[in-house]
Amino acid sequence: MGLPDGFLWGGALAANQAEGAWNEGGRGPAVSDVAKYRPHVDPREYAVHHQHTLESIAAAMADDDIAYYPKRRGIDFYHRYREDLALFAEMGFSVLRVSIAWSRLYPTGEELEPNEEGIAFYLDLFSEMRRLGIRPLVTLSHYDPPLALALKNNAWVDRGTIALFERFSRTCFERFGHLVDLWLSFNEIDGIIRHPFTSGGIIDETVEGSLEQACYTALHHQFVASASVTRMLHEMWPESEMGCMLTMLTTYPNTCHPDDVAATQAKERLLYLCTDVQAGGAYPRLALKALEVKGIAIPFVDGDVELLREHPVDYISFSYYMTLTESVRPDAERTPGNTVLGVKNPFLPSSEWGWQIDPVGLRISLIDLYDRYGKPLFIVENGLGMRDELTEDGRIHDPYRIDYFRSHFAEMIRAVDEGVELRGYTSWAPIDIISASSSQISKRYGFIHVDQDDLGNGTGERRRKDSFFWYQKVIASNGADLA
Ligand code: BG6
């Protein structure tokens, strides 16, 4: 009983939220560089799609401010990664999930040759991880398509982006494949439906026709690109593995009224659409029908069906933060979750940002996914965003974070005991970074505190929180000691 030997423990980051150095080393602008911090915004607003217009993008790009565009500065991981990796190694990490900024290698996405300065940075990063015994788990696309592609042709809406992504991926496999053997194609691939600009470089006002159709077109292009680079990886590095990545928004019926149950079932069908395609190899008939009813057509071209069928992913990864419920009652109370507004569950507590805390939901999610696909799973994001206080003793006491992880680990281990095949766990994020949805750093997730406020003031100093030492013990005991 308990976790198997060789279980991978670590943390997860994304380039656009951690690296900073947005205009250094030959990097081109990414869509994340125009994400603006909006103080005094109700957390609920972060859960709904925030539109970027040509005007807001032009205004952002005419300004080199890094206070209100926090993803441009991140936590300066670009310059401080050695120090950060040393702290991760001290916690005992055997894996670290990072992403590669596409525009660091191909500044506009369209160059024929990669930017060697960008290559040098990632080579150094992955070599240092290997030197410390930390296995890199690398996401090819995590919310940062090159801005030039978004402005030119709404990035992923254009089928031509598949070939550009293949070029970028080939470079990654060629240049880093000797150091990296665990890959993920698209972070939270389903997210393109909820936040088209961040995931897919889609600018609403320039879309011809329906935005929803454009999102599903772009999603299909990402599915095809993912299958294509999975084939490429297997040809180039037969031992390496490619995973898909889903936002696990597990949803319960709000009541046992059959209408609520049916509404939940319909929601789940779309939730699982992405894993059905990426792990199962085909669009399910019922999901296609549901899209057709909404007037949405998937733009298949010759060869797509075979490509998806013949090149599914090797493992399924997902983020898990919270669960929601579904109700047909229009007046049902809603609460924000991870880029989504859902119906509140009266049995669950929530964080200040409204995300409901549900450890049992993690077990349910693991069992559902394993039961459905029978492929190895990897939890690549899970954590609690909270404000932390630096106390007079110069420490950060964060029992709430320890409680969150303890309860989630207990359920994760229980799922493994019940038979789920789980490869590893990476917390989001092991060090405080810029929030994807709110661009705040005060929504802190880390075991390591970063001295920076929401406008970027601070020394950037790293400090171990109480949870740092707790996680270190958990890892050392392979999950046996959660005390
Ligand atoms: C996931 C994303 O959805 O949630 C991360 O993959 C993100 O990029 C994480 O940071 C937590 O969300 P947020 O908005 O609190 O940063």
Coordinates of C-alpha atoms in Angstrom, one line a residue, residues 2-482:
G2 CA 1.1 3.6 -0.5
L3 CA 3.0 5.2 -3.4
P4 CA 5.2 3.0 -5.6
D5 CA 9.0 3.3 -5.5
G6 CA 10.2 5.8 -8.1
F7 CA 7.1 7.9 -7.7
L8 CA 8.1 11.4 -9.0
W9 CA 7.7 14.3 -6.6
G10 CA 8.2 17.9 -7.5
G11 CA 6.6 21.2 -8.6
A12 CA 5.4 22.9 -11.7
L13 CA 6.0 26.4 -13.2
A14 CA 5.4 28.1 -16.5
A15 CA 7.8 30.3 -18.4
N16 CA 5.4 33.2 -18.8
Q17 CA 4.7 33.4 -15.1
A18 CA 8.2 32.8 -13.8
E19 CA 11.0 33.7 -16.2
G20 CA 10.5 37.4 -16.7
A21 CA 13.2 38.9 -19.0
W22 CA 10.5 39.4 -21.5
N23 CA 12.7 41.5 -23.8
E24 CA 16.1 39.8 -23.2
G25 CA 18.0 37.1 -24.9
G26 CA 16.3 37.7 -28.3
R27 CA 12.8 36.7 -27.0
G28 CA 9.9 38.0 -29.0
P29 CA 6.6 39.3 -27.4
A30 CA 4.1 36.6 -26.3
V31 CA 0.4 37.0 -25.6
S32 CA 1.2 36.9 -21.9
D33 CA 3.2 40.2 -22.2
V34 CA 0.0 42.2 -22.7
A35 CA -1.9 40.7 -19.7
K36 CA -2.5 43.6 -17.3
Y37 CA -2.7 43.6 -13.6
R38 CA -6.0 45.2 -12.6
P39 CA -6.0 46.1 -8.9
H40 CA -9.3 46.1 -6.9
V41 CA -10.9 43.7 -9.3
D42 CA -13.4 41.3 -7.8
P43 CA -11.9 37.8 -7.9
R44 CA -15.0 36.6 -9.7
E45 CA -14.0 38.6 -12.7
Y46 CA -10.9 36.6 -13.2
A47 CA -13.1 33.6 -13.8
V48 CA -14.6 35.0 -16.9
H49 CA -13.1 35.6 -20.3
H50 CA -11.2 38.9 -20.3
Q51 CA -11.2 40.4 -23.8
H52 CA -8.1 41.8 -25.4
T53 CA -8.7 44.3 -28.3
L54 CA -6.3 45.5 -31.0
E55 CA -6.3 48.8 -29.2
S56 CA -5.4 47.3 -25.7
I57 CA -2.7 45.2 -27.3
A58 CA -1.2 48.2 -29.2
A59 CA -1.3 50.3 -26.0
A60 CA 0.4 47.5 -24.0
M61 CA 3.1 47.1 -26.6
A62 CA 3.8 50.8 -26.8
D63 CA 4.6 50.7 -23.1
D64 CA 7.6 48.9 -21.6
D65 CA 6.1 49.0 -18.1
I66 CA 6.7 45.9 -16.0
A67 CA 4.7 47.0 -12.9
Y68 CA 1.3 46.6 -14.5
Y69 CA 2.3 43.9 -16.9
P70 CA 3.7 41.5 -14.2
K71 CA 4.2 38.5 -16.5
R72 CA 7.0 40.5 -18.2
R73 CA 9.0 40.4 -15.0
G74 CA 7.8 37.1 -13.5
I75 CA 10.0 36.2 -10.5
D76 CA 13.2 36.6 -12.6
F77 CA 13.6 32.9 -12.9
Y78 CA 15.5 33.6 -16.1
H79 CA 18.4 35.0 -14.1
R80 CA 17.8 33.2 -10.7
Y81 CA 17.0 29.7 -11.8
R82 CA 20.2 28.2 -10.3
E83 CA 19.3 29.5 -6.9
D84 CA 15.7 28.3 -7.3
L85 CA 16.7 24.9 -8.5
A86 CA 19.0 24.5 -5.6
L87 CA 16.0 25.1 -3.3
F88 CA 13.9 22.6 -5.2
A89 CA 16.7 20.1 -4.8
E90 CA 16.9 20.8 -1.1
M91 CA 13.2 19.9 -0.9
G92 CA 14.1 16.6 -2.6
F93 CA 12.4 17.1 -6.0
S94 CA 12.9 14.3 -8.5
V95 CA 10.9 16.2 -11.1
L96 CA 10.2 19.8 -12.1
R97 CA 7.7 20.8 -14.7
V98 CA 8.7 23.9 -16.7
S99 CA 7.6 25.2 -20.1
I100 CA 9.5 26.5 -23.0
A101 CA 8.6 30.0 -24.2
W102 CA 8.0 29.6 -27.9
S103 CA 8.9 33.2 -28.6
R104 CA 12.3 32.7 -26.9
L105 CA 13.2 30.2 -29.6
Y106 CA 11.2 31.7 -32.5
P107 CA 10.5 35.4 -31.6
T108 CA 7.6 35.8 -34.1
G109 CA 6.9 32.1 -34.5
E110 CA 7.8 32.2 -38.2
E111 CA 11.6 32.4 -38.3
L112 CA 13.3 29.5 -40.2
E113 CA 16.1 29.1 -37.6
P114 CA 15.9 29.3 -33.9
N115 CA 17.3 32.0 -31.7
E116 CA 20.5 30.4 -30.3
E117 CA 20.4 32.5 -27.1
G118 CA 17.1 31.0 -26.2
I119 CA 18.4 27.5 -26.9
A120 CA 21.4 28.2 -24.7
F121 CA 19.1 29.3 -21.8
Y122 CA 17.1 26.1 -21.9
L123 CA 20.1 23.9 -22.4
D124 CA 21.6 25.4 -19.3
L125 CA 18.4 25.1 -17.3
F126 CA 17.8 21.4 -18.2
S127 CA 21.5 20.5 -17.7
E128 CA 21.4 22.1 -14.2
M129 CA 18.3 20.2 -13.4
R130 CA 19.9 16.9 -14.4
R131 CA 23.0 17.8 -12.4
L132 CA 20.8 18.1 -9.3
G133 CA 18.9 14.9 -10.0
I134 CA 15.7 16.6 -11.1
R135 CA 14.0 15.2 -14.1
P136 CA 12.6 17.9 -16.5
L137 CA 8.9 17.5 -17.4
V138 CA 8.5 20.1 -20.2
T139 CA 5.4 21.7 -21.6
L140 CA 5.7 22.9 -25.2
S141 CA 2.9 25.5 -24.9
H142 CA 1.8 27.0 -21.7
Y143 CA -0.3 30.2 -22.4
D144 CA 2.2 32.1 -24.4
P145 CA 1.8 31.8 -28.2
P146 CA 4.0 34.5 -29.9
L147 CA 2.0 37.7 -30.1
A148 CA 3.0 38.2 -33.7
L149 CA 1.0 35.0 -34.6
A150 CA -2.0 36.3 -32.7
L151 CA -1.9 39.7 -34.5
K152 CA -1.3 38.1 -37.9
N153 CA -4.0 35.5 -38.1
N154 CA -5.5 34.7 -34.7
A155 CA -2.7 32.2 -34.2
W156 CA -4.3 28.8 -33.7
V157 CA -7.4 29.6 -35.7
D158 CA -5.1 29.4 -38.7
R159 CA -4.2 25.9 -39.8
G160 CA -0.8 27.2 -40.8
T161 CA 0.2 27.5 -37.2
I162 CA 0.4 23.7 -37.0
A163 CA 3.5 23.7 -39.2
L164 CA 5.1 26.5 -37.2
F165 CA 4.5 24.6 -34.0
E166 CA 6.0 21.4 -35.6
R167 CA 9.1 23.4 -36.4
F168 CA 9.4 24.7 -32.9
S169 CA 8.8 21.3 -31.4
R170 CA 11.3 19.6 -33.7
T171 CA 13.9 22.1 -32.5
C172 CA 13.0 21.3 -28.9
F173 CA 13.3 17.6 -29.4
E174 CA 16.6 17.9 -31.4
R175 CA 18.3 20.3 -29.1
F176 CA 16.9 19.2 -25.7
G177 CA 15.9 15.5 -26.3
H178 CA 19.1 14.2 -24.7
L179 CA 18.1 15.9 -21.4
V180 CA 14.3 15.8 -21.5
D181 CA 12.3 12.6 -21.9
L182 CA 8.9 13.7 -20.4
W183 CA 6.9 16.1 -22.5
L184 CA 3.5 17.7 -22.5
S185 CA 2.1 19.3 -25.7
F186 CA -0.5 21.9 -24.6
N187 CA -1.2 23.1 -21.1
E188 CA -4.9 22.8 -20.2
I189 CA -5.8 22.4 -23.9
D190 CA -9.5 22.7 -23.1
G191 CA -8.8 26.3 -21.8
I192 CA -8.9 27.7 -25.3
I193 CA -12.7 27.6 -25.1
R194 CA -12.7 29.7 -21.9
H195 CA -9.8 32.0 -22.6
P196 CA -9.2 32.1 -26.3
F197 CA -6.5 34.8 -26.3
T198 CA -4.3 33.3 -23.5
S199 CA -4.3 29.8 -24.9
G200 CA -4.8 30.3 -28.6
G201 CA -3.8 33.8 -29.5
I202 CA -7.4 34.6 -30.6
I203 CA -8.4 38.3 -30.6
D204 CA -12.2 38.3 -30.4
E205 CA -12.9 41.4 -32.6
T206 CA -10.8 40.1 -35.5
V207 CA -12.6 36.7 -35.7
E208 CA -14.8 36.3 -38.6
G209 CA -18.1 34.6 -37.7
S210 CA -18.7 33.0 -34.3
L211 CA -16.1 33.1 -31.6
E212 CA -17.1 29.7 -30.3
Q213 CA -16.6 28.2 -33.8
A214 CA -13.2 29.9 -33.9
C215 CA -12.3 28.4 -30.6
Y216 CA -13.2 24.8 -31.6
T217 CA -11.4 25.3 -34.9
A218 CA -8.3 26.4 -33.0
L219 CA -8.7 23.5 -30.5
H220 CA -8.9 21.0 -33.4
H221 CA -5.6 22.5 -34.8
Q222 CA -4.0 22.0 -31.4
F223 CA -5.2 18.4 -31.3
V224 CA -3.7 17.8 -34.8
A225 CA -0.5 19.5 -33.8
S226 CA -0.3 17.5 -30.6
A227 CA -0.7 14.2 -32.4
S228 CA 1.8 15.3 -35.0
V229 CA 4.5 16.2 -32.5
T230 CA 3.7 13.0 -30.5
R231 CA 4.6 11.0 -33.7
M232 CA 7.7 13.2 -34.2
L233 CA 8.9 12.6 -30.6
H234 CA 8.4 8.9 -30.9
E235 CA 10.3 8.8 -34.2
M236 CA 13.2 10.9 -32.8
W237 CA 13.3 9.5 -29.2
P238 CA 11.5 6.2 -29.0
E239 CA 11.9 6.0 -25.2
S240 CA 10.5 9.5 -24.6
E241 CA 6.9 10.1 -23.6
M242 CA 4.3 12.7 -24.6
G243 CA 1.4 13.6 -22.3
C244 CA -1.8 15.6 -22.7
M245 CA -2.9 18.1 -20.1
L246 CA -6.5 18.7 -19.0
T247 CA -8.1 21.2 -16.6
M248 CA -9.8 18.7 -14.4
L249 CA -13.0 20.6 -13.5
T250 CA -14.8 17.7 -11.9
T251 CA -18.5 18.7 -11.6
Y252 CA -21.1 17.2 -9.3
P253 CA -24.9 17.5 -9.7
N254 CA -26.0 20.2 -7.3
T255 CA -29.0 18.1 -6.3
C256 CA -30.2 14.6 -7.2
H257 CA -32.9 16.1 -9.4
P258 CA -32.6 14.2 -12.7
D259 CA -32.4 17.5 -14.6
D260 CA -29.3 18.5 -12.6
V261 CA -27.8 15.1 -13.2
A262 CA -28.4 15.3 -16.9
A263 CA -26.9 18.8 -17.1
T264 CA -23.8 17.6 -15.3
Q265 CA -23.5 14.7 -17.7
A266 CA -23.7 17.1 -20.6
K267 CA -21.0 19.2 -19.0
E268 CA -18.7 16.2 -18.4
R269 CA -19.1 15.2 -22.0
L270 CA -17.4 18.4 -23.1
L271 CA -14.9 18.2 -20.2
Y272 CA -13.7 14.8 -21.4
L273 CA -13.8 15.8 -25.1
C274 CA -10.1 16.7 -25.0
T275 CA -8.9 13.5 -23.4
D276 CA -11.2 11.4 -25.5
V277 CA -9.4 12.8 -28.6
Q278 CA -5.8 13.0 -27.2
A279 CA -5.8 9.7 -25.3
G280 CA -8.6 7.8 -26.9
G281 CA -7.7 8.9 -30.5
A282 CA -11.1 10.1 -31.7
Y283 CA -13.9 12.6 -31.2
P284 CA -16.7 10.9 -29.4
R285 CA -19.9 10.8 -31.4
L286 CA -22.0 12.3 -28.6
A287 CA -19.7 15.3 -28.2
L288 CA -19.6 15.9 -32.0
K289 CA -23.4 15.8 -32.0
A290 CA -23.6 18.3 -29.0
L291 CA -21.3 20.7 -31.0
E292 CA -23.3 20.2 -34.1
V293 CA -26.5 21.2 -32.3
K294 CA -24.7 24.4 -31.3
G295 CA -23.8 25.0 -35.0
I296 CA -20.2 24.1 -34.5
A297 CA -18.3 22.1 -37.2
I298 CA -14.9 20.6 -36.7
P299 CA -12.7 21.4 -39.7
F300 CA -11.3 18.0 -40.5
V301 CA -9.0 17.7 -43.5
D302 CA -7.8 14.4 -45.1
G303 CA -5.5 12.5 -42.7
D304 CA -6.6 14.1 -39.5
V305 CA -8.7 11.2 -38.4
E306 CA -5.9 8.7 -38.9
L307 CA -3.3 11.0 -37.3
L308 CA -5.4 11.4 -34.1
R309 CA -6.2 7.7 -34.0
E310 CA -2.6 6.5 -34.6
H311 CA -0.7 8.9 -32.3
P312 CA -2.4 9.2 -28.9
V313 CA -0.5 10.4 -25.9
D314 CA 1.4 8.1 -23.7
Y315 CA 0.1 9.4 -20.4
I316 CA -2.6 11.8 -19.2
S317 CA -1.8 14.7 -17.0
F318 CA -4.1 17.3 -15.4
S319 CA -4.4 20.2 -13.1
Y320 CA -6.7 19.8 -10.1
Y321 CA -7.6 22.7 -7.8
M322 CA -11.3 22.5 -7.0
T323 CA -14.6 21.0 -8.0
L324 CA -17.9 22.7 -9.0
T325 CA -21.5 21.7 -9.1
E326 CA -24.1 22.0 -11.9
S327 CA -27.7 23.1 -11.5
V328 CA -30.4 23.9 -13.9
R329 CA -31.7 26.6 -11.5
P330 CA -30.9 30.0 -13.0
D331 CA -30.7 31.6 -9.5
A332 CA -28.3 29.0 -8.1
E333 CA -25.4 30.7 -6.3
R334 CA -22.2 30.8 -8.3
T335 CA -18.6 30.8 -7.3
P336 CA -15.4 31.4 -9.2
G337 CA -13.1 28.5 -10.0
N338 CA -10.1 28.1 -12.3
T339 CA -11.2 30.3 -15.2
V340 CA -14.8 29.3 -14.8
L341 CA -17.8 30.3 -12.8
G342 CA -19.7 27.4 -11.4
V343 CA -22.5 26.6 -9.0
K344 CA -21.4 26.7 -5.3
N345 CA -21.2 23.5 -3.3
P346 CA -22.7 24.1 0.2
F347 CA -20.5 21.4 1.7
L348 CA -17.1 22.9 0.7
P349 CA -15.0 25.8 2.0
S350 CA -13.5 28.2 -0.5
S351 CA -10.3 30.3 -0.8
E352 CA -10.4 34.1 -0.9
W353 CA -10.6 33.8 -4.7
G354 CA -13.7 31.6 -4.4
W355 CA -12.0 28.3 -5.4
Q356 CA -13.7 25.5 -3.5
I357 CA -11.4 23.2 -1.6
D358 CA -12.2 19.5 -2.2
P359 CA -9.6 16.8 -1.5
V360 CA -12.0 14.0 -2.1
G361 CA -12.6 15.5 -5.5
L362 CA -9.0 14.7 -6.3
R363 CA -9.6 11.0 -5.6
I364 CA -12.8 11.0 -7.6
S365 CA -11.0 12.7 -10.5
L366 CA -8.1 10.2 -10.5
I367 CA -10.4 7.3 -10.4
D368 CA -12.7 8.7 -13.2
L369 CA -9.8 9.4 -15.5
Y370 CA -8.0 6.1 -14.9
D371 CA -11.3 4.1 -15.2
R372 CA -12.1 5.9 -18.5
Y373 CA -8.7 5.6 -20.3
G374 CA -6.6 3.1 -18.4
K375 CA -3.5 5.2 -19.1
P376 CA -0.9 6.2 -16.5
L377 CA -1.8 9.5 -14.9
F378 CA 0.4 12.4 -13.7
I379 CA -0.9 15.2 -11.5
V380 CA 1.0 18.2 -12.9
E381 CA -0.8 21.0 -11.0
N382 CA -2.4 21.2 -7.6
G383 CA -2.1 23.8 -4.9
L384 CA -3.7 26.6 -3.0
G385 CA -3.4 30.3 -3.8
M386 CA -3.4 32.4 -0.6
R387 CA -2.0 35.6 0.8
D388 CA 0.9 34.9 3.1
E389 CA 2.3 37.1 5.9
L390 CA 5.9 37.6 6.6
T391 CA 6.0 37.6 10.4
E392 CA 8.4 39.4 12.7
D393 CA 10.5 36.4 13.1
G394 CA 11.2 36.7 9.3
R395 CA 9.3 33.5 8.6
I396 CA 6.1 32.6 6.8
H397 CA 3.8 30.3 8.8
D398 CA 1.4 28.7 6.4
P399 CA -0.5 25.9 8.1
Y400 CA -3.4 26.4 5.7
R401 CA -1.2 25.4 2.8
I402 CA 0.1 22.3 4.7
D403 CA -3.5 21.3 5.5
Y404 CA -4.5 21.7 1.9
F405 CA -1.7 19.5 0.7
R406 CA -2.0 17.0 3.5
S407 CA -5.6 16.3 2.7
H408 CA -5.0 16.1 -1.0
F409 CA -2.1 13.8 -0.6
A410 CA -4.1 11.5 1.6
E411 CA -6.8 11.2 -1.1
M412 CA -4.2 10.8 -3.9
I413 CA -2.6 7.9 -2.0
R414 CA -6.0 6.4 -1.4
A415 CA -6.7 6.4 -5.2
V416 CA -3.4 4.7 -5.8
D417 CA -4.3 2.1 -3.1
E418 CA -7.5 1.6 -5.0
G419 CA -5.5 0.8 -8.2
V420 CA -4.9 4.0 -10.0
E421 CA -1.6 4.1 -11.9
L422 CA -0.1 7.4 -11.0
R423 CA 3.4 8.4 -12.2
G424 CA 4.0 11.5 -10.1
Y425 CA 2.9 14.8 -8.6
T426 CA 4.0 18.3 -9.2
S427 CA 2.5 21.0 -7.0
W428 CA 1.6 24.4 -8.5
A429 CA 3.7 26.3 -7.9
P430 CA 6.6 25.4 -5.6
I431 CA 7.7 29.0 -5.5
D432 CA 5.5 32.1 -5.6
I433 CA 4.9 33.2 -9.2
I434 CA 2.6 35.5 -11.1
S435 CA -1.0 34.2 -11.2
A436 CA -2.2 33.2 -14.7
S437 CA -5.7 34.6 -14.2
S438 CA -5.2 37.7 -12.0
S439 CA -1.6 38.6 -12.7
Q440 CA -1.1 39.0 -9.0
I441 CA 1.8 37.6 -7.0
S442 CA -0.1 38.0 -3.8
K443 CA -2.1 34.9 -4.7
R444 CA 0.8 32.9 -3.5
Y445 CA 1.1 29.1 -4.1
G446 CA 4.7 28.5 -3.2
F447 CA 6.6 26.6 -0.5
I448 CA 9.2 29.3 -1.2
H449 CA 8.2 32.9 -0.7
V450 CA 9.4 35.6 -3.1
D451 CA 9.8 39.1 -1.8
Q452 CA 7.8 40.9 -4.4
D453 CA 4.5 42.7 -4.3
D454 CA 1.8 43.0 -7.0
L455 CA 3.5 46.0 -8.6
G456 CA 6.9 44.3 -8.5
N457 CA 8.4 46.1 -5.5
G458 CA 10.7 44.0 -3.3
T459 CA 14.1 42.5 -3.3
G460 CA 13.1 39.2 -5.0
E461 CA 14.7 37.4 -2.0
R462 CA 13.6 33.7 -1.7
R463 CA 12.5 32.5 1.8
R464 CA 11.5 29.0 2.9
K465 CA 8.0 28.9 4.3
D466 CA 7.0 26.4 7.0
S467 CA 5.4 24.3 4.2
F468 CA 8.9 23.9 2.6
F469 CA 10.1 21.8 5.5
W470 CA 6.8 19.8 5.6
Y471 CA 7.0 19.0 1.9
Q472 CA 10.6 18.0 2.2
K473 CA 9.5 15.4 4.8
V474 CA 6.7 14.2 2.7
I475 CA 9.0 13.6 -0.3
A476 CA 11.7 12.0 1.9
S477 CA 9.1 9.5 3.1
N478 CA 7.5 9.0 -0.3
G479 CA 4.2 10.2 1.1
A480 CA 4.2 8.0 4.2
D481 CA 4.8 10.9 6.6
L482 CA 2.0 13.5 6.2

